[in-house]
Amino acid sequence: MNMKKVLAMLLTASMAFSMVACGGNETTPSEEGNADASEPATEESTEGNSEEGEAPAASGEGYKAALLLNGTLGDKSFYDSANEGLTRLRDELGADTFDFKVEQMGGTTADEAKWEPTLLDYCDSGEYDVIIMGTWQMAEPLAHAAEEYPDQKFIFFDEQFDFEGNGNPQNIYNILYKQNEVSYLIGAAAAMMTTDETIEGIDPATKKIGFLGGMDNAVINDFLKGYEQGAHDVDPEIEVVIGWVGDFVDSTKGKDIALGQYQSGVDVGYNVAGNAGLGQIEAAGDSGLYAFGVDSDQAALLPDYADRIPTSALKNVGNSLYRAINLDLEGNLGYGTVETLGFAEGGVEIVKDAHYEEMLPENIRTALDEMEQKIISGEIVVETAIER
Amino acid sequence: MLQNLLSPEFFNAILRATTPILFAALASSVASKSGITNMALEGIMLFSALFGVIFSAMTGSFPLGLLLTMVAGGVIGLMLAFFVLNLKTDEILAAIAINLMATGGTVLLMLAVSGDRGSSTSISNVSAPKIVIPLIDQIPFLGKILSGQNLMTYLSILAVVVMHLFLYKTPLGLKIRAVGENKNAAESVGISARKIQYIALILSGVLASMGGFFLSGGYMNMFTKDMSAGKGYIALAASAMGGDTPVGGFLVSLLFGAAQALANMMQLTDIPHELIQMVPYLTTLVGLGIYSYMGVRKRQKLAGK
């Protein structure tokens, strides 16, 4: 009897614990808004783990940064990009002027418990001019650290930090990305593709392009708004067929919705639905049509479907950090503020590699480059679904 | 829209959406008939979706991959039985534990095997093939529905027949039902209730694992994180609405599959998607209403009113 009680209590305790832990995870879509739901989708730790990181400590004089990752390098997405940007800066300025250390805290539920202590340890050491971290999961630990160490500077990327709710800390610089601008280019590319009979499998008679969203929230709508505007600027008659999965995980449902879109005459789609978006890419494969990737270079990540993915919309975390630290070295970084970076600041981009050149005809690529320049110069203003 | 509804693609979509729910509904019915609610279907399906990818990639063969996945599903069923029958854990709590373990456990396992966290893209698994039935595929319209489905879809329908015969025409099936009706009465005639419930739960795990296998090896061709997305729970409802019988479960699964496929198709129209996403749940609600109304009528008849 006693044994039973103990067991029951243990079970309850472990479940309560795991529920709390999972609860944390499940807030991903709503909180993060989820442009980046596919971020974990793309992590792969096959390479890159050993090449960077613990650089020898600088000689005391130079600017030192710590990059705290609530994950690991090798994700082929945000974290690798962040590391690449900082490495580039160090190579340019020399390790005496700028140096950084990467701390890979791990991204699983089990690792969550050590994120905040690690962050506080780094603050406590006082060795670093700035501590860099990102994603919604670090927002709360950061709020605590920023309050406890008002003299420590922080850079926080890819999630809006709640300045007002945390007493307006003046030691955080917050970076967001203009997903509407990069989606504008994707929409324009999709519109040009769907009427181009030279591309294999395309039916130029139907002027339809598809969009598969995860949940109907502000960030995803920001993607959608840019996408629609880009498509309509190319050809006002283009019809954008929109599908919503309702979550970011149900890939089978994503596939069925996307299959329906392709069967109704859509030639090109755009997935902004996290893992559920992989369903659209499979549907494109089954239909012999096309889908644009998001958040990471999905053509490279999904070799089986690469010939269905002309390019992917990316946020360039590395560029944004490179820029931020350069500004900070000049003493011009706006701590206490939020900045939203677009093409002009190199905060977003589409993948333009050999694969892209192979898949898209030159006239489309040239038109896209021109549009990108017009967005940078302000000639094209992309509407947003987010109040900034 | 109407044109879309009458296309063979729409019926194919129904069958596709029905298959995983049907396997899990059958799994639920055999467990329920033995007197245990198997709420771990969701977790078993999720685990099996990953196992299917790993095992079929390891063996390089679909049948072997499916077989090993079914064994693994049976083992999870066995674990559940051990917790519930030997350790006297509450069956719902043990099932929730398995479901939660599946969410994190699959990611951990995937990371260990492939280094991926979100989807198993780097594992080249072997999916269940689509079966084209000669002659039948020549029939206009119907041929495109009856033929060319995924092998797992045919297996799921075959499983309905097998499970029906098993539960109603075999001695073991009779024992399972007897234990579920009244454990003490069954034991009084020398049936070991524990043994029977063990068998029922293992069988339940095997059936659910076939549904899980289909998710990543037929429906999709890769495992993605949390891809079961509540299908195990929907199956639980389908089975209950079908009176925990295989045939009843089949009909309700088909209804749910149709509702889901219809909702997906309706996204092509201008109807607000919030309303569309209600369709599957609304169908469930209406279905449950009809079911309980029929139950009331039946009892009234029996009472002679």
Coordinates of C-alpha atoms in Angstrom, one line a residue, chain B residues 28-220:
Chain B
S28 CA -8.9 1.8 -28.9
S29 CA -11.8 -0.6 -29.5
V30 CA -9.8 -3.7 -28.6
A31 CA -8.5 -2.1 -25.4
S32 CA -11.9 -0.8 -24.5
K33 CA -13.5 -4.2 -25.1
S34 CA -11.1 -5.6 -22.5
G35 CA -12.1 -2.9 -20.0
I36 CA -9.2 -0.6 -20.3
T37 CA -9.2 2.9 -21.9
N38 CA -6.0 3.2 -23.9
M39 CA -5.4 6.9 -23.9
A40 CA -1.7 6.4 -24.8
L41 CA -2.6 6.0 -28.5
E42 CA -1.3 9.5 -29.3
G43 CA 2.1 8.7 -27.8
I44 CA 2.3 5.3 -29.4
M45 CA 1.5 6.8 -32.8
L46 CA 4.1 9.5 -32.4
F47 CA 6.8 7.0 -31.3
S48 CA 5.9 4.7 -34.1
A49 CA 6.0 7.4 -36.7
L50 CA 9.7 7.9 -35.7
F51 CA 10.4 4.2 -35.3
G52 CA 8.9 3.6 -38.8
V53 CA 11.4 6.0 -40.3
I54 CA 14.4 4.7 -38.3
F55 CA 13.6 1.0 -38.8
S56 CA 12.7 1.2 -42.4
A57 CA 15.9 3.2 -43.0
M58 CA 18.0 0.7 -41.0
T59 CA 16.6 -2.4 -42.8
G60 CA 16.2 -0.6 -46.1
S61 CA 12.9 -2.4 -46.5
F62 CA 9.3 -1.4 -45.9
P63 CA 7.9 -4.7 -44.7
L64 CA 10.7 -5.2 -42.2
G65 CA 10.5 -1.6 -41.0
L66 CA 6.7 -2.0 -40.5
L67 CA 7.2 -5.3 -38.7
L68 CA 9.8 -3.8 -36.3
T69 CA 7.6 -0.8 -35.7
M70 CA 4.7 -3.1 -34.9
V71 CA 6.9 -4.9 -32.4
A72 CA 7.9 -1.6 -30.8
G73 CA 4.3 -0.5 -30.6
G74 CA 3.5 -3.8 -29.0
V75 CA 6.2 -3.2 -26.4
I76 CA 4.8 0.2 -25.5
G77 CA 1.4 -1.5 -25.1
L78 CA 3.1 -4.0 -22.9
M79 CA 4.6 -1.3 -20.8
L80 CA 1.3 0.4 -20.4
A81 CA -0.2 -3.0 -19.4
F82 CA 2.6 -3.5 -16.9
F83 CA 2.0 -0.1 -15.2
V84 CA -1.7 -0.5 -15.1
L85 CA -2.1 -4.2 -14.3
N86 CA 1.0 -5.0 -12.2
L87 CA 1.8 -1.7 -10.6
K88 CA -1.9 -0.7 -10.4
T89 CA -1.2 2.8 -11.8
D90 CA -4.2 4.7 -12.9
E91 CA -4.6 3.9 -16.6
I92 CA -5.2 7.5 -17.6
L93 CA -2.2 8.8 -15.7
A94 CA 0.1 6.1 -17.1
A95 CA -1.2 7.0 -20.6
I96 CA -0.5 10.7 -20.1
A97 CA 3.0 9.9 -19.0
I98 CA 3.6 7.9 -22.2
N99 CA 2.2 10.7 -24.3
L100 CA 4.3 13.3 -22.7
M101 CA 7.3 11.0 -23.0
A102 CA 6.7 10.7 -26.7
T103 CA 6.8 14.4 -27.3
G104 CA 10.2 14.8 -25.8
G105 CA 11.5 11.3 -26.3
T106 CA 11.0 11.3 -30.1
V107 CA 13.0 14.5 -30.4
L108 CA 15.8 13.2 -28.2
L109 CA 15.9 9.9 -30.2
M110 CA 15.9 11.7 -33.5
L111 CA 18.7 13.9 -32.3
A112 CA 20.7 10.8 -31.2
V113 CA 20.1 9.0 -34.5
S114 CA 20.4 11.7 -37.1
G115 CA 21.4 15.0 -35.4
D116 CA 18.2 16.6 -36.5
R117 CA 15.7 18.2 -34.1
G118 CA 12.6 19.1 -36.1
S119 CA 12.3 16.6 -38.9
S120 CA 14.0 13.4 -40.0
T121 CA 15.1 14.7 -43.4
S122 CA 18.6 13.2 -43.3
I123 CA 17.2 9.7 -42.7
S124 CA 16.3 8.0 -45.9
N125 CA 13.3 5.9 -44.9
V126 CA 11.3 3.6 -47.1
S127 CA 7.6 4.5 -47.3
A128 CA 4.7 2.2 -47.8
P129 CA 4.0 1.9 -51.5
K130 CA 0.9 2.9 -53.4
I131 CA -0.9 -0.1 -54.8
V132 CA -2.4 0.0 -58.2
I133 CA -5.0 -2.8 -58.7
P134 CA -5.0 -4.0 -62.3
L135 CA -8.4 -3.9 -64.1
I136 CA -10.1 -2.0 -61.2
D137 CA -8.0 1.0 -62.0
Q138 CA -9.5 1.1 -65.5
I139 CA -13.0 1.8 -64.1
P140 CA -13.7 5.5 -64.7
F141 CA -13.9 7.6 -61.6
L142 CA -14.2 4.7 -59.1
G143 CA -11.0 3.2 -60.3
K144 CA -9.1 6.3 -59.2
I145 CA -10.5 5.8 -55.7
L146 CA -10.5 2.1 -55.3
S147 CA -7.1 1.7 -56.8
G148 CA -3.9 3.6 -56.3
Q149 CA -4.2 4.1 -52.5
N150 CA -1.4 3.6 -50.1
L151 CA -0.9 0.0 -49.0
M152 CA -1.5 1.1 -45.4
T153 CA -4.9 2.3 -46.3
Y154 CA -5.9 -1.1 -47.7
L155 CA -4.3 -2.7 -44.6
S156 CA -6.4 -0.5 -42.3
I157 CA -9.6 -1.6 -44.0
L158 CA -8.5 -5.2 -43.9
A159 CA -7.8 -4.7 -40.2
V160 CA -11.4 -3.7 -39.6
V161 CA -12.6 -7.1 -41.0
V162 CA -9.9 -9.0 -39.1
M163 CA -10.6 -7.3 -35.8
H164 CA -14.3 -7.8 -36.2
L165 CA -13.9 -11.5 -36.8
F166 CA -11.3 -11.7 -34.0
L167 CA -13.5 -10.0 -31.4
Y168 CA -16.8 -11.7 -32.3
K169 CA -15.9 -15.1 -33.8
T170 CA -12.9 -16.4 -31.9
P171 CA -12.6 -17.8 -28.4
L172 CA -9.9 -15.2 -27.4
G173 CA -12.2 -12.4 -28.7
L174 CA -15.0 -13.7 -26.6
K175 CA -12.7 -13.8 -23.5
I176 CA -11.6 -10.2 -24.2
R177 CA -15.2 -9.1 -24.3
A178 CA -16.1 -11.2 -21.2
V179 CA -13.3 -9.6 -19.2
G180 CA -14.4 -6.1 -20.3
E181 CA -18.1 -6.8 -19.4
N182 CA -17.4 -8.2 -16.0
K183 CA -13.9 -9.1 -14.8
N184 CA -15.1 -11.0 -11.8
A185 CA -17.6 -13.1 -13.7
A186 CA -14.9 -14.0 -16.2
E187 CA -12.4 -14.9 -13.5
S188 CA -15.0 -17.1 -11.9
V189 CA -15.1 -19.3 -14.9
G190 CA -11.3 -19.6 -15.0
I191 CA -10.3 -16.8 -17.4
S192 CA -7.2 -15.0 -16.3
A193 CA -8.3 -11.4 -16.6
R194 CA -4.8 -10.0 -16.3
K195 CA -3.5 -12.2 -19.1
I196 CA -6.4 -11.2 -21.4
Q197 CA -5.9 -7.5 -20.7
Y198 CA -2.2 -7.9 -21.4
I199 CA -3.0 -9.4 -24.7
A200 CA -5.6 -6.7 -25.5
L201 CA -3.2 -3.8 -24.7
I202 CA -0.3 -5.3 -26.7
L203 CA -2.6 -5.8 -29.6
S204 CA -3.8 -2.2 -29.2
G205 CA -0.2 -1.0 -29.2
V206 CA 0.5 -2.9 -32.4
L207 CA -2.6 -1.5 -34.2
A208 CA -1.8 2.1 -33.1
S209 CA 1.8 1.7 -34.3
M210 CA 0.6 0.9 -37.8
G211 CA -1.3 4.2 -37.8
G212 CA 1.9 5.9 -36.6
F213 CA 3.9 4.2 -39.3
F214 CA 1.5 5.5 -42.0
L215 CA 2.0 9.1 -40.8
S216 CA 5.7 9.2 -41.6
G217 CA 5.8 6.5 -44.2
G218 CA 2.9 7.1 -46.6
Y219 CA 1.0 10.3 -45.6
M220 CA 4.3 12.2 -45.2

